[in-house]
PDB file of C-alpha atoms in Angstrom:
ATOM      1  CA  MET L  17     -27.511 -12.342  55.095  1.00 64.00           C
ATOM      2  CA  ILE L  18     -29.508 -10.507  52.645  1.00 71.00           C
ATOM      3  CA  PRO L  19     -31.702  -7.492  54.695  1.00 72.00           C
ATOM      4  CA  GLU L  20     -35.525  -8.511  55.172  1.00 76.00           C
ATOM      5  CA  PHE L  21     -36.391  -5.320  52.616  1.00 73.00           C
ATOM      6  CA  LEU L  22     -33.990  -6.410  49.622  1.00 74.00           C
ATOM      7  CA  LYS L  23     -35.526 -10.444  49.888  1.00 75.00           C
ATOM      8  CA  ASN L  24     -37.792  -9.479  47.159  1.00 73.00           C
ATOM      9  CA  PHE L  25     -34.496  -8.515  45.321  1.00 73.00           C
ATOM     10  CA  ARG L  26     -33.420 -11.752  45.849  1.00 76.00           C
ATOM     11  CA  GLU L  27     -33.126 -12.831  42.145  1.00 78.00           C
ATOM     12  CA  LYS L  28     -31.394  -9.406  41.129  1.00 76.00           C
ATOM     13  CA  LEU L  29     -29.095 -10.023  44.056  1.00 78.00           C
ATOM     14  CA  GLU L  30     -27.719 -13.224  42.800  1.00 82.00           C
ATOM     15  CA  LYS L  31     -25.495 -11.639  40.850  1.00 83.00           C
ATOM     16  CA  TYR L  32     -23.364  -9.929  43.492  1.00 87.00           C
ATOM     17  CA  LYS L  33     -23.075 -13.861  45.356  1.00 89.00           C
ATOM     18  CA  LEU L  34     -19.288 -15.049  45.732  1.00 93.00           C
ATOM     19  CA  GLU L  35     -18.270 -17.922  47.252  1.00 96.00           C
ATOM     20  CA  THR L  36     -15.530 -17.518  50.046  1.00 97.00           C
ATOM     21  CA  ILE L  37     -13.542 -19.757  52.129  1.00 98.00           C
ATOM     22  CA  LYS L  38     -14.168 -18.480  55.976  1.00 98.00           C
ATOM     23  CA  ILE L  39     -10.738 -19.282  57.920  1.00 98.00           C
ATOM     24  CA  LEU L  40     -11.057 -19.948  61.565  1.00 98.00           C
ATOM     25  CA  ALA L  41      -7.482 -19.743  62.811  1.00 98.00           C
ATOM     26  CA  GLN L  42      -6.801 -20.979  66.297  1.00 97.00           C
ATOM     27  CA  PRO L  43      -3.337 -20.452  68.158  1.00 97.00           C
ATOM     28  CA  ILE L  44      -1.749 -23.857  68.977  1.00 97.00           C
ATOM     29  CA  LYS L  45      -1.214 -24.821  72.044  1.00 94.00           C
ATOM     30  CA  ASN L  46       1.860 -25.557  74.007  1.00 91.00           C
ATOM     31  CA  GLY L  47       3.511 -28.548  72.640  1.00 90.00           C
ATOM     32  CA  GLN L  48       1.576 -28.776  69.321  1.00 94.00           C
ATOM     33  CA  THR L  49       3.720 -28.876  66.270  1.00 93.00           C
ATOM     34  CA  LEU L  50       1.659 -28.369  62.731  1.00 97.00           C
ATOM     35  CA  THR L  51       3.331 -30.559  59.881  1.00 97.00           C
ATOM     36  CA  ILE L  52       5.364 -28.363  57.036  1.00 97.00           C
ATOM     37  CA  THR L  53       2.845 -28.523  54.350  1.00 98.00           C
ATOM     38  CA  GLN L  54      -0.205 -27.555  57.173  1.00 98.00           C
ATOM     39  CA  SER L  55      -2.106 -24.411  56.505  1.00 98.00           C
ATOM     40  CA  LYS L  56      -1.058 -22.124  59.063  1.00 98.00           C
ATOM     41  CA  PHE L  57      -0.355 -18.523  60.104  1.00 98.00           C
ATOM     42  CA  LEU L  58       3.404 -18.121  61.169  1.00 98.00           C
ATOM     43  CA  GLY L  59       5.169 -21.410  61.081  1.00 97.00           C
ATOM     44  CA  LYS L  60       7.839 -23.247  59.243  1.00 97.00           C
ATOM     45  CA  PRO L  61       7.133 -23.225  55.638  1.00 98.00           C
ATOM     46  CA  TYR L  62       7.221 -25.770  52.965  1.00 98.00           C
ATOM     47  CA  ILE L  63      10.112 -25.205  50.980  1.00 98.00           C
ATOM     48  CA  PRO L  64      11.083 -27.359  48.246  1.00 98.00           C
ATOM     49  CA  THR L  65      15.465 -28.255  49.022  1.00 97.00           C
ATOM     50  CA  HIS L  66      15.626 -27.009  44.920  1.00 96.00           C
ATOM     51  CA  LYS L  67      14.349 -23.627  46.268  1.00 96.00           C
ATOM     52  CA  ASN L  68      15.846 -20.929  48.216  1.00 96.00           C
ATOM     53  CA  TYR L  69      14.091 -19.616  51.365  1.00 98.00           C
ATOM     54  CA  PRO L  70      12.999 -15.636  50.582  1.00 97.00           C
ATOM     55  CA  MET L  71      15.330 -13.424  51.869  1.00 97.00           C
ATOM     56  CA  CYS L  72      15.028  -9.458  52.125  1.00 96.00           C
ATOM     57  CA  THR L  73      16.776  -6.963  49.735  1.00 95.00           C
ATOM     58  CA  ASP L  74      18.540  -6.180  53.018  1.00 94.00           C
ATOM     59  CA  GLY L  75      19.816  -9.650  53.859  1.00 95.00           C
ATOM     60  CA  THR L  76      17.650 -10.400  56.376  1.00 96.00           C
ATOM     61  CA  PRO L  77      15.216 -13.548  56.170  1.00 97.00           C
ATOM     62  CA  MET L  78      11.413 -13.255  55.683  1.00 97.00           C
ATOM     63  CA  ILE L  79       8.833 -14.174  58.031  1.00 98.00           C
ATOM     64  CA  MET L  80       6.034 -15.989  56.518  1.00 98.00           C
ATOM     65  CA  PHE L  81       2.207 -14.737  57.362  1.00 98.00           C
ATOM     66  CA  ALA L  82       0.243 -17.202  55.970  1.00 98.00           C
ATOM     67  CA  GLN L  83       0.602 -20.746  54.275  1.00 98.00           C
ATOM     68  CA  PHE L  84      -2.571 -22.420  52.568  1.00 98.00           C
ATOM     69  CA  ASN L  85      -2.775 -26.168  51.317  1.00 98.00           C
ATOM     70  CA  PHE L  86      -5.491 -25.839  48.687  1.00 98.00           C
ATOM     71  CA  ALA L  87      -5.670 -29.326  48.755  1.00 97.00           C
ATOM     72  CA  LYS L  88      -7.128 -29.283  52.000  1.00 97.00           C
ATOM     73  CA  ILE L  89      -9.357 -26.762  51.650  1.00 98.00           C
ATOM     74  CA  PRO L  90     -12.830 -26.601  50.030  1.00 98.00           C
ATOM     75  CA  GLU L  91     -12.985 -25.804  46.014  1.00 98.00           C
ATOM     76  CA  ILE L  92     -14.225 -22.542  44.594  1.00 97.00           C
ATOM     77  CA  GLU L  93     -14.422 -21.045  41.282  1.00 96.00           C
ATOM     78  CA  ASN L  94     -11.192 -19.938  39.861  1.00 97.00           C
ATOM     79  CA  TYR L  95      -9.097 -20.769  43.098  1.00 98.00           C
ATOM     80  CA  PRO L  96      -6.227 -23.178  43.288  1.00 98.00           C
ATOM     81  CA  THR L  97      -7.561 -26.787  44.029  1.00 97.00           C
ATOM     82  CA  SER L  98      -4.300 -28.255  45.067  1.00 98.00           C
ATOM     83  CA  GLY L  99      -0.789 -26.680  45.887  1.00 98.00           C
ATOM     84  CA  ILE L 100       0.415 -24.615  48.336  1.00 98.00           C
ATOM     85  CA  LEU L 101       0.582 -20.750  48.496  1.00 98.00           C
ATOM     86  CA  GLN L 102       2.410 -18.626  50.835  1.00 98.00           C
ATOM     87  CA  PHE L 103       2.924 -14.919  51.795  1.00 98.00           C
ATOM     88  CA  PHE L 104       6.240 -13.783  53.119  1.00 98.00           C
ATOM     89  CA  ILE L 105       6.941 -10.110  54.231  1.00 97.00           C
ATOM     90  CA  HIS L 106      10.058  -8.023  55.798  1.00 97.00           C
ATOM     91  CA  PRO L 107      10.120  -8.917  59.563  1.00 96.00           C
ATOM     92  CA  LYS L 108      10.515  -5.236  60.593  1.00 92.00           C
ATOM     93  CA  ASN L 109       9.378  -3.247  57.727  1.00 92.00           C
ATOM     94  CA  TRP L 110       5.771  -5.328  56.908  1.00 94.00           C
ATOM     95  CA  ASN L 111       3.712  -1.985  57.113  1.00 91.00           C
ATOM     96  CA  ASP L 112       5.809  -0.319  54.659  1.00 88.00           C
ATOM     97  CA  THR L 113       4.047  -2.609  52.293  1.00 83.00           C
ATOM     98  CA  GLU L 114       6.954  -2.469  49.807  1.00 87.00           C
ATOM     99  CA  GLU L 115       8.746  -5.687  50.235  1.00 94.00           C
ATOM    100  CA  TYR L 116       6.851  -9.128  50.326  1.00 97.00           C
ATOM    101  CA  LYS L 117       6.823 -12.502  48.290  1.00 97.00           C
ATOM    102  CA  ILE L 118       3.532 -14.730  47.092  1.00 98.00           C
ATOM    103  CA  LEU L 119       5.302 -18.100  46.119  1.00 98.00           C
ATOM    104  CA  PHE L 120       3.084 -21.004  45.030  1.00 98.00           C
ATOM    105  CA  HIS L 121       4.339 -24.464  44.715  1.00 98.00           C
ATOM    106  CA  GLU L 122       2.139 -26.779  42.727  1.00 96.00           C
ATOM    107  CA  ASN L 123       4.041 -30.055  43.953  1.00 95.00           C
ATOM    108  CA  ASP L 124       3.678 -30.364  47.544  1.00 94.00           C
ATOM    109  CA  LYS L 125       5.481 -33.907  47.612  1.00 95.00           C
ATOM    110  CA  GLU L 126       8.620 -32.720  47.096  1.00 97.00           C
ATOM    111  CA  ASP L 127      11.741 -32.993  49.375  1.00 97.00           C
ATOM    112  CA  TYR L 128      11.568 -29.821  51.411  1.00 98.00           C
ATOM    113  CA  HIS L 129      13.969 -28.151  53.532  1.00 97.00           C
ATOM    114  CA  THR L 130      13.790 -28.693  57.644  1.00 96.00           C
ATOM    115  CA  ASN L 131      16.268 -26.528  59.103  1.00 96.00           C
ATOM    116  CA  PHE L 132      15.071 -23.260  60.058  1.00 97.00           C
ATOM    117  CA  ASP L 133      17.594 -22.080  62.436  1.00 97.00           C
ATOM    118  CA  PHE L 134      17.957 -18.683  61.054  1.00 97.00           C
ATOM    119  CA  LEU L 135      14.194 -17.717  61.923  1.00 97.00           C
ATOM    120  CA  ILE L 136      15.169 -16.475  65.166  1.00 97.00           C
ATOM    121  CA  PRO L 137      12.598 -15.016  67.644  1.00 96.00           C
ATOM    122  CA  SER L 138      13.830 -11.396  67.092  1.00 97.00           C
ATOM    123  CA  LEU L 139      12.565 -11.562  63.626  1.00 97.00           C
ATOM    124  CA  TYR L 140       9.135 -11.778  65.006  1.00 97.00           C
ATOM    125  CA  GLU L 141       9.334  -8.856  67.677  1.00 96.00           C
ATOM    126  CA  GLU L 142       7.256  -6.846  65.825  1.00 95.00           C
ATOM    127  CA  CYS L 143       4.919  -9.212  63.794  1.00 97.00           C
ATOM    128  CA  PRO L 144       1.023  -8.302  63.865  1.00 97.00           C
ATOM    129  CA  ILE L 145       0.196 -11.943  64.241  1.00 98.00           C
ATOM    130  CA  TYR L 146       1.678 -12.617  67.549  1.00 97.00           C
ATOM    131  CA  CYS L 147       1.549 -16.629  67.490  1.00 97.00           C
ATOM    132  CA  GLU L 148       1.254 -19.768  65.104  1.00 98.00           C
ATOM    133  CA  HIS L 149      -2.213 -20.202  64.073  1.00 98.00           C
ATOM    134  CA  GLU L 150      -3.821 -23.696  62.884  1.00 98.00           C
ATOM    135  CA  LEU L 151      -6.344 -22.702  60.071  1.00 98.00           C
ATOM    136  CA  THR L 152      -9.542 -24.668  59.350  1.00 98.00           C
ATOM    137  CA  PHE L 153     -11.510 -23.655  56.941  1.00 98.00           C
ATOM    138  CA  LYS L 154     -15.782 -23.467  55.627  1.00 98.00           C
ATOM    139  CA  LYS L 155     -17.151 -22.834  52.354  1.00 97.00           C
ATOM    140  CA  GLU L 156     -19.912 -19.815  52.476  1.00 95.00           C
ATOM    141  CA  ILE L 157     -21.658 -17.428  50.211  1.00 92.00           C
ATOM    142  CA  GLU L 158     -21.569 -13.746  50.303  1.00 92.00           C
ATOM    143  CA  PHE L 159     -24.173 -11.235  48.858  1.00 87.00           C
ATOM    144  CA  GLY L 160     -22.105  -8.435  49.263  1.00 87.00           C
ATOM    145  CA  GLY L 161     -19.431  -6.177  51.409  1.00 88.00           C
ATOM    146  CA  ARG L 162     -20.456  -2.683  51.485  1.00 82.00           C
ATOM    147  CA  GLN L 163     -16.727  -1.383  51.495  1.00 87.00           C
ATOM    148  CA  ASP L 164     -15.462  -3.438  48.489  1.00 92.00           C
ATOM    149  CA  PHE L 165     -14.899  -1.415  45.333  1.00 89.00           C
ATOM    150  CA  ASN L 166     -16.491  -4.092  43.098  1.00 85.00           C
ATOM    151  CA  PHE L 167     -19.806  -4.413  45.050  1.00 87.00           C
ATOM    152  CA  ASN L 168     -20.362  -0.957  45.534  1.00 81.00           C
ATOM    153  CA  SER L 169     -19.426   0.307  41.781  1.00 78.00           C
ATOM    154  CA  ARG L 170     -22.366  -1.661  40.738  1.00 81.00           C
ATOM    155  CA  PHE L 171     -24.785  -1.901  43.658  1.00 79.00           C
ATOM    156  CA  ASP L 172     -25.334   1.788  43.863  1.00 78.00           C
ATOM    157  CA  VAL L 173     -26.306   1.907  40.009  1.00 82.00           C
ATOM    158  CA  ASP L 174     -29.032  -1.280  40.905  1.00 80.00           C
ATOM    159  CA  PHE L 175     -30.159   0.211  43.658  1.00 78.00           C
ATOM    160  CA  PRO L 176     -30.131   3.710  43.366  1.00 80.00           C
ATOM    161  CA  ASP L 177     -33.224   4.937  45.579  1.00 81.00           C
ATOM    162  CA  LEU L 178     -32.504   3.442  49.041  1.00 78.00           C
ATOM    163  CA  THR L 179     -32.997   5.543  52.218  1.00 82.00           C
ATOM    164  CA  GLU L 180     -30.024   6.070  54.322  1.00 81.00           C
ATOM    165  CA  ILE L 181     -31.700   3.357  57.137  1.00 81.00           C
ATOM    166  CA  GLU L 182     -31.816   0.839  54.807  1.00 78.00           C
ATOM    167  CA  LYS L 183     -28.301   1.847  53.562  1.00 74.00           C
ATOM    168  CA  GLU L 184     -26.945   1.427  56.844  1.00 76.00           C
ATOM    169  CA  GLU L 185     -28.717  -1.862  57.170  1.00 76.00           C
ATOM    170  CA  ILE L 186     -26.955  -2.948  53.963  1.00 73.00           C
ATOM    171  CA  THR L 187     -23.496  -1.994  55.638  1.00 72.00           C
ATOM    172  CA  ASP L 188     -24.460  -3.721  58.665  1.00 74.00           C
ATOM    173  CA  SER L 189     -25.520  -7.170  56.934  1.00 75.00           C
ATOM    174  CA  PHE L 190     -23.247  -7.193  54.123  1.00 80.00           C
ATOM    175  CA  SER L 191     -19.625  -7.210  56.107  1.00 81.00           C
ATOM    176  CA  ALA L 192     -17.185  -8.883  54.775  1.00 91.00           C
ATOM    177  CA  GLY L 193     -14.406  -9.336  57.694  1.00 93.00           C
ATOM    178  CA  GLY L 194     -13.013 -11.922  59.271  1.00 96.00           C
ATOM    179  CA  HIS L 195      -9.880 -14.251  58.293  1.00 98.00           C
ATOM    180  CA  LYS L 196     -10.870 -15.422  54.347  1.00 98.00           C
ATOM    181  CA  ILE L 197      -9.830 -16.345  50.984  1.00 98.00           C
ATOM    182  CA  GLY L 198     -11.854 -14.800  48.200  1.00 98.00           C
ATOM    183  CA  GLY L 199     -15.227 -13.127  48.319  1.00 96.00           C
ATOM    184  CA  TYR L 200     -15.634  -9.755  49.315  1.00 96.00           C
ATOM    185  CA  ALA L 201     -13.162  -7.442  51.054  1.00 96.00           C
ATOM    186  CA  THR L 202     -12.954  -5.285  53.611  1.00 94.00           C
ATOM    187  CA  PHE L 203     -11.350  -2.241  54.965  1.00 94.00           C
ATOM    188  CA  THR L 204     -11.139   0.516  58.280  1.00 93.00           C
ATOM    189  CA  GLN L 205     -10.395   3.007  55.922  1.00 92.00           C
ATOM    190  CA  GLU L 206     -11.272   2.655  52.079  1.00 91.00           C
ATOM    191  CA  ASP L 207     -10.393  -0.024  49.182  1.00 93.00           C
ATOM    192  CA  PRO L 208      -7.299   1.443  47.296  1.00 92.00           C
ATOM    193  CA  ARG L 209      -8.827   0.458  44.476  1.00 93.00           C
ATOM    194  CA  MET L 210     -10.919   3.005  44.258  1.00 90.00           C
ATOM    195  CA  TYR L 211      -8.088   4.977  43.410  1.00 89.00           C
ATOM    196  CA  GLU L 212      -5.173   2.718  41.735  1.00 85.00           C
ATOM    197  CA  GLU L 213      -5.458   1.813  38.261  1.00 85.00           C
ATOM    198  CA  HIS L 214      -3.247  -0.974  38.405  1.00 84.00           C
ATOM    199  CA  ILE L 215      -5.358  -2.867  40.718  1.00 88.00           C
ATOM    200  CA  LYS L 216      -8.611  -1.645  39.550  1.00 87.00           C
ATOM    201  CA  ASP L 217      -9.789  -5.239  38.174  1.00 89.00           C
ATOM    202  CA  THR L 218      -8.497  -7.326  41.108  1.00 95.00           C
ATOM    203  CA  VAL L 219      -9.964  -9.678  43.216  1.00 95.00           C
ATOM    204  CA  LEU L 220      -9.101 -10.857  46.571  1.00 97.00           C
ATOM    205  CA  LEU L 221      -7.323 -13.719  47.039  1.00 98.00           C
ATOM    206  CA  PHE L 222      -7.318 -13.410  50.923  1.00 98.00           C
ATOM    207  CA  GLN L 223      -7.786 -11.379  54.031  1.00 98.00           C
ATOM    208  CA  ILE L 224      -5.947 -11.517  57.188  1.00 98.00           C
ATOM    209  CA  ASP L 225      -8.435  -9.727  59.992  1.00 97.00           C
ATOM    210  CA  THR L 226      -7.808  -8.533  63.483  1.00 96.00           C
ATOM    211  CA  ASP L 227      -8.603 -11.078  66.187  1.00 95.00           C
ATOM    212  CA  GLU L 228      -7.188 -11.810  69.790  1.00 93.00           C
ATOM    213  CA  GLN L 229      -3.918 -12.890  68.797  1.00 96.00           C
ATOM    214  CA  ILE L 230      -3.662 -10.706  65.567  1.00 97.00           C
ATOM    215  CA  MET L 231      -3.288  -7.058  65.252  1.00 96.00           C
ATOM    216  CA  PHE L 232      -2.276  -4.769  62.241  1.00 96.00           C
ATOM    217  CA  GLY L 233      -1.929  -1.715  63.601  1.00 92.00           C
ATOM    218  CA  ASP L 234      -4.624  -0.309  65.728  1.00 92.00           C
ATOM    219  CA  ALA L 235      -7.587  -3.092  65.098  1.00 92.00           C
ATOM    220  CA  GLY L 236      -6.300  -2.876  61.246  1.00 95.00           C
ATOM    221  CA  ILE L 237      -6.888  -5.778  58.274  1.00 97.00           C
ATOM    222  CA  ALA L 238      -4.481  -6.770  55.543  1.00 97.00           C
ATOM    223  CA  ASN L 239      -5.407  -8.077  52.289  1.00 97.00           C
ATOM    224  CA  VAL L 240      -3.836  -9.722  48.936  1.00 97.00           C
ATOM    225  CA  PHE L 241      -5.588  -8.923  45.556  1.00 97.00           C
ATOM    226  CA  ILE L 242      -4.897 -10.508  42.491  1.00 97.00           C
ATOM    227  CA  ASN L 243      -6.011 -10.539  38.263  1.00 96.00           C
ATOM    228  CA  ILE L 244      -8.363 -12.815  38.011  1.00 96.00           C
ATOM    229  CA  ASN L 245      -6.531 -14.221  34.858  1.00 96.00           C
ATOM    230  CA  ASP L 246      -3.327 -14.273  36.875  1.00 97.00           C
ATOM    231  CA  LEU L 247      -5.427 -16.398  39.554  1.00 98.00           C
ATOM    232  CA  ARG L 248      -6.816 -18.918  36.947  1.00 97.00           C
ATOM    233  CA  ASN L 249      -3.576 -19.106  35.603  1.00 97.00           C
ATOM    234  CA  LYS L 250      -2.057 -19.586  39.042  1.00 97.00           C
ATOM    235  CA  ASN L 251       0.233 -16.585  38.524  1.00 97.00           C
ATOM    236  CA  PHE L 252       1.041 -14.981  41.698  1.00 97.00           C
ATOM    237  CA  ASN L 253       3.789 -12.738  40.674  1.00 94.00           C
ATOM    238  CA  ASN L 254       1.696  -9.184  40.505  1.00 94.00           C
ATOM    239  CA  ALA L 255      -0.962  -9.993  43.534  1.00 96.00           C
ATOM    240  CA  TYR L 256      -0.774  -6.871  45.686  1.00 94.00           C
ATOM    241  CA  PHE L 257      -0.708  -6.747  49.419  1.00 96.00           C
ATOM    242  CA  ASN L 258      -2.493  -3.692  51.287  1.00 95.00           C
ATOM    243  CA  TRP L 259      -3.385  -2.984  54.796  1.00 96.00           C
ATOM    244  CA  ASP L 260      -4.814  -0.321  56.500  1.00 95.00           C
ATOM    245  CA  CYS L 261      -6.428   0.601  60.446  1.00 94.00           C
ATOM    246  CA  CYS L 262      -8.482   2.788  62.284  1.00 85.00           C
TER     247      CYS L 262
END
């Protein structure tokens, strides 16, 4: 939504426009089972039989925070239109942001593993996502995200004379919260890209926010960033995980 006082600048704001995929995450009901290839938070992952399940350096199985089947997701520029993207992390030390893996399977029609007996309940005791979620998607347009480094670094140059009240209204209007793929990122603290040179030129791959059944620390938020050229080339090896909380 564009604030009323900025509507005369709509043409100027067009350059800030980004497509995003908003995610509705619905906890599964008792007895409900999601398919292996479905988009989900938690749950059983799609792992082709010729690949190994991702493990931590200490030998502990990683747990899957998120799986996105892009063949079932609305298309946005630069993001995959097919294939399955997954985010795995250490079950106990996820908050250290040091040990995680992002996998991308271009082919989702291969034979896959079905035995996940090693994913015992104790692995999920410290998980910030409390239960398995079914995901649905909606394509939207964002004109900004006031906490996003890529937005602020340009916006403050183009609109240097705004009043404090107008700046507050922009902050409220250009909120970038929620679960999403692409678009602008938000934070409870600050955008780490302001200070970390190696991730300064990255864009938001996906974001998981706090809600009724998800809690990163104290009402925090998790983001994964990726270099735009890596994204276009479906190279997720250098994608960067970040989270913060109040």
